[in-house]
Coordinates of C-alpha atoms in Angstrom, one line a residue:
M115 CA 20.9 21.1 17.6
T116 CA 18.3 22.0 15.0
D117 CA 14.8 20.7 15.7
I118 CA 13.8 17.9 13.3
L119 CA 10.5 19.6 12.3
T120 CA 12.3 22.9 11.6
T121 CA 14.7 21.0 9.4
A122 CA 11.9 19.1 7.7
R123 CA 9.9 22.3 7.0
Q124 CA 12.9 23.7 5.1
Q125 CA 14.1 20.5 3.5
V126 CA 10.9 18.8 2.6
L127 CA 8.2 21.5 2.3
E128 CA 10.4 24.3 0.8
E129 CA 13.0 22.3 -1.1
G130 CA 11.1 19.1 -1.9
R131 CA 13.8 16.7 -0.6
G132 CA 12.6 13.8 1.5
L133 CA 14.0 12.9 4.9
D134 CA 16.7 10.3 5.2
A135 CA 16.5 7.3 7.6
A136 CA 18.2 9.1 10.5
Q137 CA 15.8 12.0 10.1
A138 CA 12.8 9.7 9.8
L139 CA 13.8 8.0 13.1
E140 CA 13.8 11.4 14.8
C141 CA 10.3 12.0 13.6
L142 CA 9.1 8.6 14.7
S143 CA 10.6 9.2 18.1
L144 CA 8.9 12.5 18.7
P145 CA 6.8 12.7 21.9
D146 CA 3.1 12.4 21.6
E147 CA 2.5 16.0 22.4
R148 CA 4.2 17.0 19.1
L149 CA 2.0 14.7 17.0
E150 CA -0.3 17.4 15.9
E151 CA 2.6 19.5 14.8
L152 CA 4.1 16.6 12.9
L153 CA 0.7 15.8 11.2
G154 CA 0.3 19.5 10.3
L155 CA 3.6 19.6 8.5
A156 CA 3.0 16.4 6.7
H157 CA -0.4 17.7 5.5
E158 CA 1.3 20.9 4.2
V159 CA 3.8 18.8 2.3
R160 CA 1.1 16.6 0.8
M161 CA -0.9 19.7 -0.3
R162 CA 2.1 21.5 -1.8
H163 CA 3.7 18.5 -3.6
C164 CA 0.6 16.4 -4.4
G165 CA -2.4 18.6 -4.1
P166 CA -5.8 18.0 -2.5
E167 CA -7.0 15.1 -4.7
V168 CA -7.4 11.6 -3.3
E169 CA -7.0 8.5 -5.4
V170 CA -9.7 5.9 -4.6
E171 CA -9.2 2.2 -5.4
G172 CA -11.0 -1.1 -5.0
I173 CA -9.4 -4.5 -4.9
V174 CA -10.6 -8.1 -5.5
S175 CA -8.8 -11.4 -5.1
V176 CA -9.1 -13.6 -8.2
K177 CA -7.3 -16.4 -6.4
T178 CA -7.6 -16.6 -2.6
G179 CA -5.7 -18.8 -0.1
G180 CA -3.5 -21.8 -0.7
C181 CA -0.4 -19.7 -1.2
P182 CA 2.9 -21.7 -0.9
E183 CA 4.8 -18.9 0.8
D184 CA 5.1 -18.4 4.6
C185 CA 4.5 -14.7 5.0
H186 CA 4.0 -14.8 8.8
F187 CA 1.2 -12.2 8.8
C188 CA -0.9 -13.7 6.0
S189 CA -3.9 -16.0 6.5
Q190 CA -3.7 -16.9 2.8
S191 CA -0.6 -19.0 3.3
G192 CA -1.2 -22.7 2.8
Q193 CA 1.4 -23.4 5.5
F194 CA -0.7 -22.1 8.4
A195 CA -3.8 -23.4 10.0
S196 CA -5.8 -20.3 9.2
P197 CA -9.5 -20.4 8.2
V198 CA -8.9 -19.1 4.7
R199 CA -9.2 -21.7 2.0
A200 CA -8.2 -21.7 -1.6
A201 CA -10.8 -20.3 -4.0
W202 CA -10.9 -18.9 -7.5
L203 CA -13.1 -16.0 -8.8
D204 CA -14.7 -16.4 -12.2
I205 CA -14.6 -13.8 -15.0
P206 CA -18.3 -12.6 -14.6
S207 CA -17.7 -12.1 -10.9
L208 CA -14.5 -10.2 -11.6
V209 CA -16.3 -7.8 -14.0
E210 CA -19.1 -7.3 -11.5
A211 CA -16.6 -6.4 -8.8
A212 CA -15.0 -3.9 -11.2
R213 CA -18.5 -2.4 -11.9
E214 CA -19.2 -2.0 -8.2
T215 CA -15.8 -0.4 -7.6
A216 CA -16.4 2.1 -10.4
K217 CA -19.7 3.0 -8.9
T218 CA -18.0 4.3 -5.8
G219 CA -16.0 6.8 -7.9
A220 CA -12.8 4.8 -7.7
T221 CA -10.5 5.1 -10.7
E222 CA -8.3 2.0 -10.0
F223 CA -9.3 -1.6 -9.7
C224 CA -6.6 -4.1 -8.6
I225 CA -6.7 -7.8 -9.4
V226 CA -4.9 -9.7 -6.7
A227 CA -3.8 -13.4 -6.4
A228 CA -2.4 -15.3 -3.4
V229 CA 0.6 -16.9 -5.2
R230 CA 4.4 -16.9 -5.2
G231 CA 4.1 -15.9 -8.8
P232 CA 1.6 -16.6 -11.6
D233 CA 1.5 -19.8 -13.5
K234 CA 0.1 -20.1 -17.1
R235 CA -3.4 -20.8 -15.9
L236 CA -3.5 -17.6 -13.7
M237 CA -1.9 -15.5 -16.5
S238 CA -4.5 -16.7 -18.9
Q239 CA -7.3 -15.9 -16.5
V240 CA -5.9 -12.5 -15.7
K241 CA -5.7 -11.7 -19.5
A242 CA -9.3 -12.8 -20.0
G243 CA -10.4 -10.8 -16.9
I244 CA -8.6 -7.6 -18.1
E245 CA -10.2 -7.9 -21.6
A246 CA -13.7 -8.4 -20.1
I247 CA -13.3 -5.5 -17.6
N248 CA -12.1 -3.1 -20.3
A249 CA -15.1 -4.0 -22.5
A250 CA -17.5 -3.3 -19.6
V251 CA -16.1 -0.7 -17.3
D252 CA -14.1 2.6 -17.6
I253 CA -11.5 2.0 -15.0
Q254 CA -7.7 1.6 -14.8
I255 CA -6.5 -1.9 -14.0
A256 CA -3.7 -2.8 -11.6
C257 CA -2.4 -6.3 -10.7
S258 CA -0.7 -7.9 -7.7
L259 CA 0.3 -11.4 -8.7
G260 CA 3.5 -12.0 -6.8
M261 CA 7.0 -12.3 -8.2
L262 CA 7.3 -12.2 -12.0
T263 CA 9.5 -13.3 -14.8
Q264 CA 10.5 -10.8 -17.5
E265 CA 8.1 -12.5 -19.9
Q266 CA 5.2 -12.1 -17.5
V267 CA 6.1 -8.4 -16.9
D268 CA 6.1 -7.8 -20.6
D269 CA 2.7 -9.6 -21.0
L270 CA 1.0 -7.6 -18.3
S271 CA 2.4 -4.4 -19.8
S272 CA 1.1 -5.3 -23.3
W273 CA -2.3 -6.1 -21.9
G274 CA -2.6 -2.6 -20.6
V275 CA -2.0 -3.1 -16.8
H276 CA -1.6 0.4 -15.5
R277 CA 0.2 -0.3 -12.2
Y278 CA 1.7 -3.3 -10.5
N279 CA 1.7 -3.9 -6.8
H280 CA 4.4 -5.9 -5.1
N281 CA 5.1 -5.0 -1.5
L282 CA 8.5 -5.2 0.1
E283 CA 6.5 -5.5 3.3
T284 CA 9.2 -4.3 5.8
A285 CA 12.8 -3.2 6.1
R286 CA 15.4 -5.4 4.5
S287 CA 17.0 -6.1 7.8
H288 CA 13.7 -7.4 9.3
F289 CA 12.4 -9.3 6.3
P290 CA 13.9 -12.7 7.3
K291 CA 11.8 -12.6 10.5
V292 CA 8.6 -12.2 8.4
V293 CA 9.2 -14.4 5.4
T294 CA 11.6 -17.4 4.9
T295 CA 10.4 -18.9 1.6
H296 CA 11.8 -16.1 -0.6
T297 CA 14.0 -13.0 -0.2
W298 CA 13.5 -9.3 0.0
E299 CA 15.9 -9.1 -3.0
E300 CA 13.6 -11.3 -5.1
R301 CA 10.8 -8.8 -4.5
W302 CA 13.1 -5.9 -5.3
D303 CA 14.1 -7.5 -8.7
T304 CA 10.4 -7.9 -9.7
L305 CA 9.8 -4.2 -9.0
Q306 CA 12.8 -3.2 -11.1
M307 CA 11.4 -5.2 -14.1
V308 CA 8.0 -3.6 -13.6
R309 CA 9.5 -0.1 -13.7
G310 CA 11.6 -1.1 -16.8
A311 CA 8.4 -2.2 -18.7
G312 CA 6.8 1.2 -18.1
M313 CA 4.1 0.2 -15.6
E314 CA 3.7 2.3 -12.5
V315 CA 5.3 0.8 -9.4
C316 CA 3.1 0.3 -6.3
C317 CA 5.1 -0.9 -3.3
G318 CA 4.5 -0.6 0.4
G319 CA 4.3 -2.8 3.4
L320 CA 2.9 -3.7 6.8
I321 CA 3.5 -1.8 10.0
G322 CA 3.5 -3.6 13.4
M323 CA 5.3 -6.9 12.6
G324 CA 7.7 -6.6 15.5
E325 CA 10.0 -4.2 13.7
T326 CA 11.9 -1.5 15.7
L327 CA 11.5 2.2 15.1
E328 CA 14.9 2.1 13.5
Q329 CA 13.7 -0.6 11.1
R330 CA 10.6 1.4 10.3
A331 CA 12.8 4.4 9.4
E332 CA 15.0 2.1 7.4
F333 CA 12.0 0.8 5.5
A334 CA 10.8 4.3 4.6
A335 CA 14.3 5.2 3.3
Q336 CA 14.4 2.0 1.2
L337 CA 11.1 2.9 -0.3
A338 CA 12.4 6.3 -1.2
E339 CA 15.4 4.6 -2.9
L340 CA 12.9 2.6 -5.0
D341 CA 10.9 5.7 -5.7
P342 CA 7.5 4.0 -6.3
H343 CA 4.5 5.9 -7.7
E344 CA 2.4 4.6 -4.8
V345 CA 3.0 3.3 -1.3
P346 CA 0.1 1.4 0.4
L347 CA 0.5 1.5 4.2
N348 CA -1.1 -1.5 6.0
F349 CA -1.3 -1.9 9.8
L350 CA -1.1 -5.4 11.1
N351 CA -4.5 -7.0 11.8
P352 CA -3.4 -10.2 13.5
R353 CA -5.0 -13.1 11.8
P354 CA -5.9 -16.4 13.6
G355 CA -3.7 -19.3 12.8
T356 CA -0.7 -17.2 11.6
P357 CA 2.6 -16.9 13.5
F358 CA 1.7 -13.2 14.2
E359 CA -1.8 -13.9 15.6
S360 CA -0.8 -12.7 19.1
F361 CA 0.9 -9.5 18.0
P362 CA -0.6 -6.4 19.5
L363 CA -2.3 -3.8 17.3
V364 CA -0.3 -0.7 16.5
E365 CA -1.3 2.2 18.8
G366 CA -3.2 5.0 17.0
T367 CA -0.6 7.7 17.9
E368 CA 2.2 5.4 16.7
A369 CA 0.3 4.8 13.4
L370 CA -0.2 8.5 12.8
K371 CA 3.5 9.3 13.5
T372 CA 4.3 6.6 10.9
I373 CA 2.0 8.0 8.3
A374 CA 3.3 11.6 8.7
T375 CA 6.9 10.4 8.7
F376 CA 6.5 8.4 5.5
R377 CA 5.0 11.5 3.9
L378 CA 8.1 13.5 4.9
V379 CA 10.3 10.8 3.5
L380 CA 8.2 10.5 0.3
P381 CA 6.9 14.0 -0.4
R382 CA 5.5 13.4 -3.9
T383 CA 4.4 9.7 -3.6
I384 CA 0.8 8.5 -3.5
L385 CA 0.5 7.4 0.1
R386 CA -2.5 5.0 0.4
Y387 CA -4.5 3.9 3.4
A388 CA -4.7 0.1 3.1
G389 CA -5.5 -2.8 5.5
G390 CA -5.8 -2.5 9.3
R391 CA -6.6 1.2 9.6
E392 CA -10.2 0.5 10.8
L393 CA -8.8 -1.3 13.9
T394 CA -5.7 0.8 14.5
L395 CA -7.2 4.3 13.8
G396 CA -11.0 4.1 13.8
D397 CA -13.1 7.0 12.5
L398 CA -11.2 9.9 14.1
G399 CA -7.8 8.5 13.3
T400 CA -8.8 7.9 9.7
K401 CA -9.6 11.6 9.4
D402 CA -6.4 12.6 11.2
G403 CA -4.4 10.5 8.7
L404 CA -6.0 12.2 5.7
L405 CA -5.0 15.5 7.4
G406 CA -1.5 14.1 8.0
G407 CA -0.1 13.0 4.7
I408 CA -2.5 10.3 3.2
N409 CA -3.8 11.1 -0.3
A410 CA -5.2 7.8 -1.4
M411 CA -7.4 5.0 0.0
I412 CA -8.7 1.5 -0.7
V413 CA -12.5 1.6 -0.2
G414 CA -14.7 -1.4 0.8
N415 CA -13.3 -4.7 1.9
Y416 CA -9.7 -6.0 1.7
L417 CA -8.6 -9.5 0.7
T418 CA -9.4 -11.5 3.8
T419 CA -10.6 -8.7 6.2
L420 CA -13.5 -6.3 6.2
G421 CA -13.0 -2.6 5.6
R422 CA -15.3 0.3 6.2
E423 CA -18.4 0.9 4.1
A424 CA -17.2 2.8 1.0
T425 CA -19.9 5.5 1.5
R426 CA -18.4 6.4 4.9
D427 CA -15.0 7.1 3.4
L428 CA -16.5 9.0 0.5
D429 CA -18.6 11.1 2.8
L430 CA -15.4 11.9 4.8
L431 CA -13.6 13.1 1.7
T432 CA -16.6 15.4 1.0
E433 CA -16.4 16.7 4.5
L434 CA -12.7 17.4 4.1
Q435 CA -13.2 19.0 0.7
M436 CA -10.8 16.5 -0.9
P437 CA -11.9 15.7 -4.4
I438 CA -11.6 12.2 -5.8
K439 CA -8.9 12.1 -8.5
A440 CA -10.4 11.9 -11.9
L441 CA -9.7 8.9 -14.2
S442 CA -6.6 9.5 -16.3
K443 CA -6.1 7.6 -19.5
T444 CA -2.3 8.4 -19.6
L445 CA 0.4 6.8 -17.5

């Protein structure tokens, strides 16, 4: 039987074809003593098919908390007794957040709202925010506003939104254990409309929500089928008051195997560090991931949890001689 990493070297590195679900499961199941080898191959794939640049992004929540959905990992759900309460961010604060993000060297600023989907009030505020940011800051604008109608997709595209984030969160087979108030398919439909409107598709998920290794491999393959421009990888940071509050953190070695495997499934995709890496990986693991397939990161804080200081991440990129991707005005 051919060794999976030998197969992956030929198939992914040389031919540029990502691994399928069965092959991904083999990588996720490798013993810990082969982790360094797995990470090394993933880094070679990243460098060959994506190059050394790292895309840096900041995010801000324009509407926090009070969400009607029951995503079991999320402290912004209005259905759980979590400490996060509903709040709105005004336009001047949104512009200031964009300015601070741009100062870090980030080229992408994502406006996020904790909603099932945007209502007229939120769409109006987002439009005003986009106009104000564009007048003040030279940065690309992304949005993450939940599930959309075709009219809303068309509006966001016409306002110049560069990229839309809507995470599938987990494998289709595991999704009903994570969310019950909407379906995986509803999320998939929004992503197809986003792609059809010409916006870049950003879609990832959260590792460590009780999924099996088989489901983790399934999820990677489903993302490959979607073929998003960017995949943010989050690791569960169990939040008080949510149904997943007692779930254990993902082990560092397990997280690194996941990162490398997703790179081998998605050889040309932007693979972004997102929430939870500070707890799961720490400083050393963060570096290992950047040398194991990651080529983008969110700097600063997340929506309801604290991240690392942006300067620490930027200093690490300098140490690794990974330049920050320059701002592009073309999609």
